[in-house]
Amino acid sequence: MGRARWDVTVSAVCLCGLLAAVLAPAPSLADNRSVPALPLTWVADQGRDHVLAGKIWSARTGGLVEAQVMGRDLALARFALLGEVHDNPDHHLWQAWGIRTISKLRGARIVEGAPQVEVIAMEMLSVDQQAGLDKFYGRNVEVPRPPGAKAFGRLVDWGKSGWPDYAIYQPIIEQALHEQIVVIPATASRDLTRKVSAGGFQAVGSGEVARLALAEELAPGPAAALNAEIADSHCGLIPERAFPAMSGVQRFRDATMADALLSVSESKGGILIAGNGHVRRDRGVPLYLVRRGVPADAIMVVAHVEIEPGREDAASYVPRDPDGKSAADYVVFTPRLTRPDPCEEMRKAMDKHKKPQ
C-alpha cells in the first residue's frame, strides 16, 4: 500500500471514529462520577420487600432522593456522621458504602476543595484499645504494614468489647483499608467513663470540661428529650434518679466523639461511625462540633433506620428535635433484623442481677 493511500485510510478511520464519538449519545453521568452500586443484597430478614427498603429521605427536600444526591453531599462535607442500629449488618454495609462513595467522588474531582478524609472514628473503639491499633498499623516499626481486616478484630480484642460480632463491622474496616484511611477510637476509656458516671463532669477537670464544650448545659427541650430516650431505651426499668448520671455520660461520650474527629488538622476531615442517637444534630456529636467552631453546613448526618411492617410514610421515621425539625440530613431505610424482645431480655438480666448469688 502506498504512503498516500495509507494516509487516506488512516484519516478515514480517524474520521469515522470521531463521528462515532460525536454522534453517540452522551452518558448522563460518567461512571467515575457516579456513586458506587448500593448494598441492596439484604442481610436482615424482615421487610426486604417493603416499599421503603433501600430508599433515601432528604431533610433538604422533605422527600425521597437518589443516592447520587446524598453521595455528593457526603463528599462535600468536612465531617460525615454515619449512624446505625448496632446489630444490623446492613447498616454497616451502608456505612462502608458511604466511605467508598466519599473517596470515589472526591477522587473523581467533582467536589473540588472538599477536605481530605484523614480518619474514621468509631464509637465501638475506646482509647483502651490503642495498643492493639498501634500493633495493627505497625507503628513503631521501620516498615508499617497493616495486616488484613480480619486481623483487626483480633488485635483490638473486639470479642471482649461487648459490641456485636466483629464480622458485621468488618466491611467498614475493609473499606477503610482500601481507601487508606486510618481508623481511630472515638470513645474515652472505660475507667474515665465510669468516673464521669459516678462524679459528673468534674471527674475530667474544669479545663477539660471547657475544652470539650460541656460547660454549657443542654437546652431544656433536648435535655428532656434525652431523658425520655434513656427511659424508653431502658424499657422504663431505670428509676428517674439515674437519669442525670446517664444523661451526663451520654453527653460526655458525644463530646468525646466530636473531639476524636477534631484530632485532624484544620484542613482535613473525618468520618464517624456511631449509633443513631449519637449523630443527632440537636443534642449529639454535631452539637459539640458546632460549639467548637465547626460550621453546621460542614457536617453531614445520615441515620440508618429499620423499616416496620405497614409503616410506609418515610417522614414518620425521621428523628426530630423538640421543634419538629429533622435531626438528620438523610435517612436510609433498611430491613429489620429479627431479634429477641430487648425489654424482655433486659428484665431477665435485671432479675438475675437482683437474685442473691
GROMACS .gro file of N, CA and C in nm, residues 109-185:
model
  231
  109ARG      N    1  -1.287   1.422   4.139
  109ARG     CA    2  -1.265   1.566   4.134
  109ARG      C    3  -1.392   1.643   4.096
  110ILE      N    4  -1.507   1.593   4.143
  110ILE     CA    5  -1.631   1.668   4.119
  110ILE      C    6  -1.669   1.748   4.243
  111VAL      N    7  -1.589   1.738   4.346
  111VAL     CA    8  -1.614   1.815   4.468
  111VAL      C    9  -1.485   1.888   4.505
  112GLU      N   10  -1.439   1.971   4.416
  112GLU     CA   11  -1.314   2.043   4.437
  112GLU      C   12  -1.316   2.120   4.569
  113GLY      N   13  -1.208   2.111   4.641
  113GLY     CA   14  -1.193   2.187   4.764
  113GLY      C   15  -1.243   2.115   4.888
  114ALA      N   16  -1.306   1.997   4.874
  114ALA     CA   17  -1.354   1.923   4.990
  114ALA      C   18  -1.235   1.871   5.069
  115PRO      N   19  -1.242   1.880   5.202
  115PRO     CA   20  -1.128   1.834   5.284
  115PRO      C   21  -1.104   1.683   5.268
  116GLN      N   22  -0.980   1.646   5.264
  116GLN     CA   23  -0.945   1.505   5.257
  116GLN      C   24  -0.979   1.435   5.388
  117VAL      N   25  -1.038   1.316   5.377
  117VAL     CA   26  -1.072   1.239   5.498
  117VAL      C   27  -0.943   1.182   5.556
  118GLU      N   28  -0.917   1.216   5.681
  118GLU     CA   29  -0.794   1.174   5.746
  118GLU      C   30  -0.816   1.057   5.841
  119VAL      N   31  -0.936   1.051   5.903
  119VAL     CA   32  -0.962   0.944   6.000
  119VAL      C   33  -1.105   0.894   5.988
  120ILE      N   34  -1.124   0.771   6.034
  120ILE     CA   35  -1.258   0.716   6.059
  120ILE      C   36  -1.262   0.685   6.207
  121ALA      N   37  -1.341   0.762   6.281
  121ALA     CA   38  -1.353   0.742   6.426
  121ALA      C   39  -1.472   0.650   6.452
  122MET      N   40  -1.452   0.553   6.541
  122MET     CA   41  -1.556   0.455   6.568
  122MET      C   42  -1.595   0.456   6.716
  123GLU      N   43  -1.725   0.470   6.741
  123GLU     CA   44  -1.776   0.462   6.877
  123GLU      C   45  -1.735   0.332   6.944
  124MET      N   46  -1.726   0.224   6.866
  124MET     CA   47  -1.701   0.092   6.921
  124MET      C   48  -1.559   0.074   6.972
  125LEU      N   49  -1.472   0.167   6.942
  125LEU     CA   50  -1.333   0.158   6.986
  125LEU      C   51  -1.305   0.264   7.093
  126SER      N   52  -1.242   0.223   7.202
  126SER     CA   53  -1.204   0.318   7.307
  126SER      C   54  -1.052   0.333   7.310
  127VAL      N   55  -1.007   0.435   7.380
  127VAL     CA   56  -0.864   0.456   7.389
  127VAL      C   57  -0.795   0.339   7.462
  128ASP      N   58  -0.872   0.258   7.534
  128ASP     CA   59  -0.815   0.139   7.597
  128ASP      C   60  -0.757   0.042   7.494
  129GLN      N   61  -0.803   0.052   7.370
  129GLN     CA   62  -0.759  -0.041   7.264
  129GLN      C   63  -0.651   0.019   7.175
  130GLN      N   64  -0.593   0.130   7.218
  130GLN     CA   65  -0.494   0.197   7.134
  130GLN      C   66  -0.372   0.110   7.108
  131ALA      N   67  -0.332   0.032   7.207
  131ALA     CA   68  -0.214  -0.054   7.187
  131ALA      C   69  -0.239  -0.154   7.075
  132GLY      N   70  -0.361  -0.209   7.071
  132GLY     CA   71  -0.395  -0.302   6.963
  132GLY      C   72  -0.398  -0.234   6.828
  133LEU      N   73  -0.446  -0.110   6.824
  133LEU     CA   74  -0.446  -0.033   6.699
  133LEU      C   75  -0.303  -0.005   6.653
  134ASP      N   76  -0.217   0.030   6.748
  134ASP     CA   77  -0.077   0.056   6.713
  134ASP      C   78  -0.011  -0.070   6.654
  135LYS      N   79  -0.046  -0.182   6.713
  135LYS     CA   80   0.011  -0.308   6.663
  135LYS      C   81  -0.043  -0.339   6.524
  136PHE      N   82  -0.173  -0.314   6.504
  136PHE     CA   83  -0.234  -0.340   6.373
  136PHE      C   84  -0.169  -0.255   6.264
  137TYR      N   85  -0.148  -0.128   6.293
  137TYR     CA   86  -0.091  -0.039   6.192
  137TYR      C   87   0.061  -0.045   6.186
  138GLY      N   88   0.121  -0.127   6.272
  138GLY     CA   89   0.266  -0.143   6.267
  138GLY      C   90   0.341  -0.019   6.309
  139ARG      N   91   0.282   0.057   6.401
  139ARG     CA   92   0.351   0.177   6.448
  139ARG      C   93   0.474   0.137   6.529
  140ASN      N   94   0.571   0.223   6.527
  140ASN     CA   95   0.699   0.200   6.597
  140ASN      C   96   0.780   0.088   6.532
  141VAL      N   97   0.748   0.057   6.406
  141VAL     CA   98   0.832  -0.037   6.332
  141VAL      C   99   0.882   0.036   6.207
  142GLU      N  100   0.989  -0.017   6.147
  142GLU     CA  101   1.050   0.053   6.034
  142GLU      C  102   0.961   0.055   5.910
  143VAL      N  103   0.891  -0.056   5.885
  143VAL     CA  104   0.806  -0.064   5.765
  143VAL      C  105   0.665  -0.101   5.809
  144PRO      N  106   0.578   0.000   5.833
  144PRO     CA  107   0.441  -0.030   5.875
  144PRO      C  108   0.365  -0.104   5.765
  145ARG      N  109   0.312  -0.220   5.798
  145ARG     CA  110   0.234  -0.297   5.703
  145ARG      C  111   0.111  -0.354   5.773
  146PRO      N  112  -0.003  -0.283   5.766
  146PRO     CA  113  -0.123  -0.334   5.833
  146PRO      C  114  -0.164  -0.469   5.777
  147PRO      N  115  -0.195  -0.564   5.863
  147PRO     CA  116  -0.247  -0.693   5.814
  147PRO      C  117  -0.388  -0.672   5.761
  148GLY      N  118  -0.452  -0.780   5.718
  148GLY     CA  119  -0.586  -0.769   5.663
  148GLY      C  120  -0.690  -0.732   5.767
  149ALA      N  121  -0.810  -0.699   5.717
  149ALA     CA  122  -0.918  -0.654   5.805
  149ALA      C  123  -0.958  -0.761   5.906
  150LYS      N  124  -0.944  -0.886   5.871
  150LYS     CA  125  -0.982  -0.992   5.964
  150LYS      C  126  -0.899  -0.987   6.092
  151ALA      N  127  -0.772  -0.949   6.078
  151ALA     CA  128  -0.683  -0.943   6.194
  151ALA      C  129  -0.716  -0.825   6.285
  152PHE      N  130  -0.785  -0.726   6.232
  152PHE     CA  131  -0.816  -0.606   6.309
  152PHE      C  132  -0.891  -0.643   6.437
  153GLY      N  133  -0.998  -0.721   6.421
  153GLY     CA  134  -1.078  -0.758   6.537
  153GLY      C  135  -0.999  -0.831   6.643
  154ARG      N  136  -0.908  -0.916   6.599
  154ARG     CA  137  -0.826  -0.993   6.694
  154ARG      C  138  -0.729  -0.902   6.768
  155LEU      N  139  -0.665  -0.810   6.697
  155LEU     CA  140  -0.562  -0.728   6.759
  155LEU      C  141  -0.620  -0.624   6.855
  156VAL      N  142  -0.743  -0.578   6.829
  156VAL     CA  143  -0.804  -0.482   6.923
  156VAL      C  144  -0.889  -0.554   7.028
  157ASP      N  145  -0.888  -0.688   7.024
  157ASP     CA  146  -0.962  -0.769   7.122
  157ASP      C  147  -1.111  -0.736   7.119
  158TRP      N  148  -1.165  -0.729   6.998
  158TRP     CA  149  -1.304  -0.692   6.979
  158TRP      C  150  -1.400  -0.784   7.053
  159GLY      N  151  -1.368  -0.912   7.057
  159GLY     CA  152  -1.457  -1.010   7.119
  159GLY      C  153  -1.489  -0.983   7.264
  160LYS      N  154  -1.403  -0.908   7.333
  160LYS     CA  155  -1.426  -0.877   7.474
  160LYS      C  156  -1.480  -0.736   7.495
  161SER      N  157  -1.516  -0.669   7.384
  161SER     CA  158  -1.557  -0.528   7.394
  161SER      C  159  -1.704  -0.510   7.430
  162GLY      N  160  -1.783  -0.615   7.414
  162GLY     CA  161  -1.925  -0.603   7.443
  162GLY      C  162  -2.009  -0.560   7.323
  163TRP      N  163  -1.946  -0.531   7.210
  163TRP     CA  164  -2.019  -0.492   7.091
  163TRP      C  165  -2.061  -0.615   7.011
  164PRO      N  166  -2.156  -0.600   6.918
  164PRO     CA  167  -2.194  -0.715   6.833
  164PRO      C  168  -2.074  -0.774   6.761
  165ASP      N  169  -2.091  -0.892   6.707
  165ASP     CA  170  -1.984  -0.968   6.645
  165ASP      C  171  -1.904  -0.883   6.546
  166TYR      N  172  -1.772  -0.895   6.553
  166TYR     CA  173  -1.685  -0.816   6.467
  166TYR      C  174  -1.713  -0.840   6.319
  167ALA      N  175  -1.759  -0.960   6.283
  167ALA     CA  176  -1.779  -0.993   6.142
  167ALA      C  177  -1.872  -0.894   6.072
  168ILE      N  178  -1.972  -0.840   6.144
  168ILE     CA  179  -2.064  -0.748   6.078
  168ILE      C  180  -2.006  -0.607   6.067
  169TYR      N  181  -1.900  -0.578   6.143
  169TYR     CA  182  -1.831  -0.449   6.131
  169TYR      C  183  -1.712  -0.457   6.035
  170GLN      N  184  -1.671  -0.576   6.001
  170GLN     CA  185  -1.551  -0.593   5.919
  170GLN      C  186  -1.558  -0.519   5.785
  171PRO      N  187  -1.676  -0.510   5.718
  171PRO     CA  188  -1.679  -0.435   5.592
  171PRO      C  189  -1.633  -0.290   5.607
  172ILE      N  190  -1.657  -0.230   5.722
  172ILE     CA  191  -1.612  -0.092   5.745
  172ILE      C  192  -1.460  -0.086   5.747
  173ILE      N  193  -1.399  -0.181   5.817
  173ILE     CA  194  -1.253  -0.185   5.826
  173ILE      C  195  -1.193  -0.215   5.689
  174GLU      N  196  -1.254  -0.307   5.616
  174GLU     CA  197  -1.205  -0.340   5.483
  174GLU      C  198  -1.206  -0.217   5.392
  175GLN      N  199  -1.315  -0.140   5.400
  175GLN     CA  200  -1.323  -0.021   5.315
  175GLN      C  201  -1.223   0.084   5.360
  176ALA      N  202  -1.205   0.098   5.490
  176ALA     CA  203  -1.107   0.194   5.541
  176ALA      C  204  -0.967   0.160   5.491
  177LEU      N  205  -0.932   0.032   5.493
  177LEU     CA  206  -0.802  -0.011   5.444
  177LEU      C  207  -0.789   0.014   5.295
  178HIS      N  208  -0.895  -0.015   5.222
  178HIS     CA  209  -0.893   0.006   5.077
  178HIS      C  210  -0.871   0.152   5.041
  179GLU      N  211  -0.932   0.241   5.119
  179GLU     CA  212  -0.919   0.384   5.092
  179GLU      C  213  -0.799   0.446   5.164
  180GLN      N  214  -0.726   0.365   5.240
  180GLN     CA  215  -0.609   0.410   5.314
  180GLN      C  216  -0.642   0.522   5.412
  181ILE      N  217  -0.751   0.500   5.486
  181ILE     CA  218  -0.793   0.594   5.590
  181ILE      C  219  -0.772   0.526   5.726
  182VAL      N  220  -0.710   0.597   5.818
  182VAL     CA  221  -0.678   0.540   5.948
  182VAL      C  222  -0.802   0.535   6.037
  183VAL      N  223  -0.822   0.423   6.104
  183VAL     CA  224  -0.931   0.406   6.200
  183VAL      C  225  -0.880   0.443   6.339
  184ILE      N  226  -0.959   0.525   6.411
  184ILE     CA  227  -0.918   0.569   6.545
  184ILE      C  228  -1.032   0.548   6.644
  185PRO      N  229  -1.002   0.538   6.773
  185PRO     CA  230  -1.107   0.526   6.873
  185PRO      C  231  -1.181   0.658   6.892
   0.00000   0.00000   0.00000
